[in-house]
JSON list of C-alpha atoms and ligand atoms in Angstrom, two decimals:
[
{"chain": "A", "resi": 624, "resn": "UNK", "atom": "CA", "xyz": [-138.07, 151.79, 7.33]},
{"chain": "A", "resi": 625, "resn": "UNK", "atom": "CA", "xyz": [-140.40, 153.19, 4.60]},
{"chain": "A", "resi": 626, "resn": "UNK", "atom": "CA", "xyz": [-138.77, 155.44, 2.11]},
{"chain": "A", "resi": 627, "resn": "UNK", "atom": "CA", "xyz": [-140.20, 158.65, 0.81]},
{"chain": "A", "resi": 628, "resn": "UNK", "atom": "CA", "xyz": [-139.56, 159.38, -2.81]},
{"chain": "A", "resi": 629, "resn": "UNK", "atom": "CA", "xyz": [-139.74, 163.04, -3.65]},
{"chain": "A", "resi": 630, "resn": "UNK", "atom": "CA", "xyz": [-140.03, 164.15, -7.20]},
{"chain": "A", "resi": 631, "resn": "UNK", "atom": "CA", "xyz": [-139.64, 167.68, -8.47]},
{"chain": "A", "resi": 632, "resn": "UNK", "atom": "CA", "xyz": [-143.02, 169.37, -8.48]},
{"chain": "A", "resi": 633, "resn": "UNK", "atom": "CA", "xyz": [-142.34, 171.08, -11.76]},
{"chain": "A", "resi": 634, "resn": "UNK", "atom": "CA", "xyz": [-140.97, 169.47, -14.85]},
{"chain": "A", "resi": 635, "resn": "UNK", "atom": "CA", "xyz": [-137.90, 171.11, -16.32]},
{"chain": "A", "resi": 636, "resn": "UNK", "atom": "CA", "xyz": [-138.31, 171.28, -20.04]},
{"chain": "A", "resi": 637, "resn": "UNK", "atom": "CA", "xyz": [-135.19, 172.02, -22.00]},
{"chain": "A", "resi": 638, "resn": "UNK", "atom": "CA", "xyz": [-135.84, 173.92, -25.19]},
{"chain": "A", "resi": 639, "resn": "UNK", "atom": "CA", "xyz": [-133.26, 173.52, -27.90]},
{"chain": "A", "resi": 640, "resn": "UNK", "atom": "CA", "xyz": [-133.45, 176.07, -30.67]},
{"chain": "A", "resi": 641, "resn": "UNK", "atom": "CA", "xyz": [-131.76, 175.83, -33.99]},
{"chain": "A", "resi": 642, "resn": "UNK", "atom": "CA", "xyz": [-129.15, 178.59, -34.39]},
{"chain": "A", "resi": 643, "resn": "UNK", "atom": "CA", "xyz": [-130.41, 181.34, -36.65]},
{"chain": "A", "resi": 644, "resn": "UNK", "atom": "CA", "xyz": [-128.79, 181.32, -40.06]},
{"chain": "A", "resi": 645, "resn": "UNK", "atom": "CA", "xyz": [-127.19, 184.41, -41.55]},
{"chain": "A", "resi": 646, "resn": "UNK", "atom": "CA", "xyz": [-127.24, 185.47, -45.18]},
{"chain": "A", "resi": 647, "resn": "UNK", "atom": "CA", "xyz": [-124.11, 186.58, -46.99]},
{"chain": "A", "resi": 648, "resn": "UNK", "atom": "CA", "xyz": [-125.08, 189.37, -49.37]},
{"chain": "A", "resi": 649, "resn": "UNK", "atom": "CA", "xyz": [-123.10, 190.59, -52.38]},
{"chain": "A", "resi": 650, "resn": "UNK", "atom": "CA", "xyz": [-123.40, 194.35, -52.97]},
{"chain": "A", "resi": 651, "resn": "UNK", "atom": "CA", "xyz": [-122.98, 195.87, -56.42]},
{"chain": "A", "resi": 652, "resn": "UNK", "atom": "CA", "xyz": [-120.50, 198.65, -57.17]},
{"chain": "A", "resi": 653, "resn": "UNK", "atom": "CA", "xyz": [-119.39, 200.42, -60.36]},
{"chain": "A", "resi": 654, "resn": "UNK", "atom": "CA", "xyz": [-115.70, 199.52, -60.27]},
{"chain": "A", "resi": 655, "resn": "UNK", "atom": "CA", "xyz": [-115.01, 195.86, -59.49]},
{"chain": "A", "resi": 656, "resn": "UNK", "atom": "CA", "xyz": [-114.62, 193.89, -62.75]},
{"chain": "A", "resi": 657, "resn": "UNK", "atom": "CA", "xyz": [-117.28, 191.24, -63.31]},
{"chain": "A", "resi": 658, "resn": "UNK", "atom": "CA", "xyz": [-114.70, 188.46, -63.80]},
{"chain": "A", "resi": 659, "resn": "UNK", "atom": "CA", "xyz": [-113.09, 189.37, -60.48]},
{"chain": "A", "resi": 660, "resn": "UNK", "atom": "CA", "xyz": [-116.44, 189.08, -58.65]},
{"chain": "A", "resi": 661, "resn": "UNK", "atom": "CA", "xyz": [-116.99, 185.66, -60.28]},
{"chain": "A", "resi": 662, "resn": "UNK", "atom": "CA", "xyz": [-113.50, 184.55, -59.24]},
{"chain": "A", "resi": 663, "resn": "UNK", "atom": "CA", "xyz": [-114.11, 185.58, -55.60]},
{"chain": "A", "resi": 664, "resn": "UNK", "atom": "CA", "xyz": [-117.48, 183.78, -55.50]},
{"chain": "A", "resi": 665, "resn": "UNK", "atom": "CA", "xyz": [-115.87, 180.59, -56.84]},
{"chain": "A", "resi": 666, "resn": "UNK", "atom": "CA", "xyz": [-112.92, 180.79, -54.45]},
{"chain": "A", "resi": 667, "resn": "UNK", "atom": "CA", "xyz": [-114.69, 181.69, -51.20]},
{"chain": "A", "resi": 668, "resn": "UNK", "atom": "CA", "xyz": [-118.14, 180.16, -51.68]},
{"chain": "A", "resi": 669, "resn": "UNK", "atom": "CA", "xyz": [-117.21, 177.07, -53.68]},
{"chain": "A", "resi": 670, "resn": "UNK", "atom": "CA", "xyz": [-119.49, 177.98, -56.57]},
{"chain": "A", "resi": 671, "resn": "UNK", "atom": "CA", "xyz": [-119.29, 176.75, -60.12]},
{"chain": "A", "resi": 672, "resn": "UNK", "atom": "CA", "xyz": [-118.64, 179.27, -62.91]},
{"chain": "A", "resi": 673, "resn": "UNK", "atom": "CA", "xyz": [-122.38, 179.24, -63.80]},
{"chain": "A", "resi": 674, "resn": "UNK", "atom": "CA", "xyz": [-123.59, 179.74, -60.23]},
{"chain": "A", "resi": 675, "resn": "UNK", "atom": "CA", "xyz": [-121.05, 182.51, -59.62]},
{"chain": "A", "resi": 676, "resn": "UNK", "atom": "CA", "xyz": [-121.98, 184.28, -62.86]},
{"chain": "A", "resi": 677, "resn": "UNK", "atom": "CA", "xyz": [-125.70, 184.21, -61.98]},
{"chain": "A", "resi": 678, "resn": "UNK", "atom": "CA", "xyz": [-125.10, 185.66, -58.51]},
{"chain": "A", "resi": 679, "resn": "UNK", "atom": "CA", "xyz": [-122.75, 188.35, -59.89]},
{"chain": "A", "resi": 680, "resn": "UNK", "atom": "CA", "xyz": [-125.16, 189.42, -62.65]},
{"chain": "A", "resi": 681, "resn": "UNK", "atom": "CA", "xyz": [-128.11, 189.49, -60.22]},
{"chain": "A", "resi": 682, "resn": "UNK", "atom": "CA", "xyz": [-126.20, 191.83, -57.87]},
{"chain": "A", "resi": 683, "resn": "UNK", "atom": "CA", "xyz": [-125.11, 193.89, -60.90]},
{"chain": "A", "resi": 684, "resn": "UNK", "atom": "CA", "xyz": [-128.73, 194.33, -62.08]},
{"chain": "A", "resi": 685, "resn": "UNK", "atom": "CA", "xyz": [-130.61, 194.55, -58.80]},
{"chain": "A", "resi": 686, "resn": "UNK", "atom": "CA", "xyz": [-128.01, 196.05, -56.44]},
{"chain": "A", "resi": 687, "resn": "UNK", "atom": "CA", "xyz": [-127.67, 193.06, -54.12]},
{"chain": "A", "resi": 688, "resn": "UNK", "atom": "CA", "xyz": [-127.86, 189.27, -54.25]},
{"chain": "A", "resi": 689, "resn": "UNK", "atom": "CA", "xyz": [-127.95, 186.63, -51.49]},
{"chain": "A", "resi": 690, "resn": "UNK", "atom": "CA", "xyz": [-124.89, 184.42, -51.98]},
{"chain": "A", "resi": 691, "resn": "UNK", "atom": "CA", "xyz": [-125.58, 181.71, -49.36]},
{"chain": "A", "resi": 692, "resn": "UNK", "atom": "CA", "xyz": [-126.66, 181.15, -45.74]},
{"chain": "A", "resi": 693, "resn": "UNK", "atom": "CA", "xyz": [-124.48, 179.87, -42.89]},
{"chain": "A", "resi": 694, "resn": "UNK", "atom": "CA", "xyz": [-124.29, 180.02, -39.11]},
{"chain": "A", "resi": 695, "resn": "UNK", "atom": "CA", "xyz": [-123.29, 183.51, -37.96]},
{"chain": "A", "resi": 696, "resn": "UNK", "atom": "CA", "xyz": [-119.56, 182.86, -37.48]},
{"chain": "A", "resi": 697, "resn": "UNK", "atom": "CA", "xyz": [-119.13, 181.20, -40.86]},
{"chain": "A", "resi": 698, "resn": "UNK", "atom": "CA", "xyz": [-121.17, 183.90, -42.65]},
{"chain": "A", "resi": 699, "resn": "UNK", "atom": "CA", "xyz": [-119.14, 186.71, -41.07]},
{"chain": "A", "resi": 700, "resn": "UNK", "atom": "CA", "xyz": [-115.80, 185.02, -41.73]},
{"chain": "A", "resi": 701, "resn": "UNK", "atom": "CA", "xyz": [-116.61, 184.35, -45.39]},
{"chain": "A", "resi": 702, "resn": "UNK", "atom": "CA", "xyz": [-117.99, 187.87, -45.96]},
{"chain": "A", "resi": 703, "resn": "UNK", "atom": "CA", "xyz": [-114.83, 189.39, -44.45]},
{"chain": "A", "resi": 704, "resn": "UNK", "atom": "CA", "xyz": [-112.47, 187.15, -46.43]},
{"chain": "A", "resi": 705, "resn": "UNK", "atom": "CA", "xyz": [-114.30, 187.83, -49.70]},
{"chain": "A", "resi": 706, "resn": "UNK", "atom": "CA", "xyz": [-114.38, 191.60, -49.07]},
{"chain": "A", "resi": 707, "resn": "UNK", "atom": "CA", "xyz": [-110.64, 191.51, -48.25]},
{"chain": "A", "resi": 708, "resn": "UNK", "atom": "CA", "xyz": [-109.86, 189.79, -51.58]},
{"chain": "A", "resi": 709, "resn": "UNK", "atom": "CA", "xyz": [-111.32, 192.85, -53.33]},
{"chain": "A", "resi": 710, "resn": "UNK", "atom": "CA", "xyz": [-109.62, 195.33, -51.03]},
{"chain": "A", "resi": 711, "resn": "UNK", "atom": "CA", "xyz": [-106.24, 193.69, -51.68]},
{"chain": "A", "resi": 712, "resn": "UNK", "atom": "CA", "xyz": [-106.72, 194.63, -55.36]},
{"chain": "A", "resi": 713, "resn": "UNK", "atom": "CA", "xyz": [-108.01, 198.11, -54.54]},
{"chain": "A", "resi": 714, "resn": "UNK", "atom": "CA", "xyz": [-111.64, 197.27, -55.42]},
{"chain": "A", "resi": 715, "resn": "UNK", "atom": "CA", "xyz": [-114.64, 198.43, -53.36]},
{"chain": "A", "resi": 716, "resn": "UNK", "atom": "CA", "xyz": [-116.21, 194.95, -53.59]},
{"chain": "A", "resi": 717, "resn": "UNK", "atom": "CA", "xyz": [-118.44, 194.40, -50.56]},
{"chain": "A", "resi": 718, "resn": "UNK", "atom": "CA", "xyz": [-120.04, 191.41, -48.89]},
{"chain": "A", "resi": 719, "resn": "UNK", "atom": "CA", "xyz": [-122.32, 191.95, -45.88]},
{"chain": "A", "resi": 720, "resn": "UNK", "atom": "CA", "xyz": [-124.29, 189.60, -43.60]},
{"chain": "A", "resi": 721, "resn": "UNK", "atom": "CA", "xyz": [-127.73, 189.72, -42.04]},
{"chain": "A", "resi": 722, "resn": "UNK", "atom": "CA", "xyz": [-129.76, 187.28, -39.96]},
{"chain": "A", "resi": 723, "resn": "UNK", "atom": "CA", "xyz": [-132.53, 185.32, -41.65]},
{"chain": "A", "resi": 724, "resn": "UNK", "atom": "CA", "xyz": [-136.04, 186.07, -40.38]},
{"chain": "B", "resi": 2200, "resn": "LIG", "atom": "N1", "xyz": [-121.05, 196.41, -61.56]},
{"chain": "B", "resi": 2200, "resn": "LIG", "atom": "C1", "xyz": [-119.70, 195.88, -61.81]},
{"chain": "B", "resi": 2200, "resn": "LIG", "atom": "C2", "xyz": [-119.26, 196.25, -63.22]},
{"chain": "B", "resi": 2200, "resn": "LIG", "atom": "O1", "xyz": [-120.09, 196.62, -64.01]},
{"chain": "B", "resi": 2200, "resn": "LIG", "atom": "C3", "xyz": [-119.66, 194.34, -61.65]},
{"chain": "B", "resi": 2200, "resn": "LIG", "atom": "C4", "xyz": [-120.10, 193.93, -60.29]},
{"chain": "B", "resi": 2200, "resn": "LIG", "atom": "C5", "xyz": [-121.13, 193.03, -60.13]},
{"chain": "B", "resi": 2200, "resn": "LIG", "atom": "C6", "xyz": [-119.48, 194.46, -59.16]},
{"chain": "B", "resi": 2200, "resn": "LIG", "atom": "C7", "xyz": [-121.55, 192.62, -58.86]},
{"chain": "B", "resi": 2200, "resn": "LIG", "atom": "C8", "xyz": [-119.88, 194.09, -57.88]},
{"chain": "B", "resi": 2200, "resn": "LIG", "atom": "O2", "xyz": [-121.34, 192.81, -56.52]},
{"chain": "B", "resi": 2200, "resn": "LIG", "atom": "C9", "xyz": [-120.92, 193.17, -57.74]},
{"chain": "B", "resi": 2200, "resn": "LIG", "atom": "N2", "xyz": [-117.99, 196.12, -63.49]}
]
């Protein structure tokens, strides 16, 4: 008996997109000591003293500085943890996140 082979008339094309990355942004304030900001950057973002100092002084001069980019969950967790380190000492230190274009 002859067999009929039916194939789908349309091809299903699966599109895999890379997850959007999110920036962690350090926001300047007038109260958090510079050395404390550097310490938080080293502790939470695994930066060297030099890298941390450059990011801190850029935020200090320009108002904000991008610290690093991660997937959304990691960016939000790190921003929260870093902000909480400041809050625990009574500082208004603030890290925010935003999606990359
Ligand atoms: N502007 C703070 C000071 O002069 C230092 C500082 C830098 C605070 C960067 C926050 O994101 C910051 N003590």
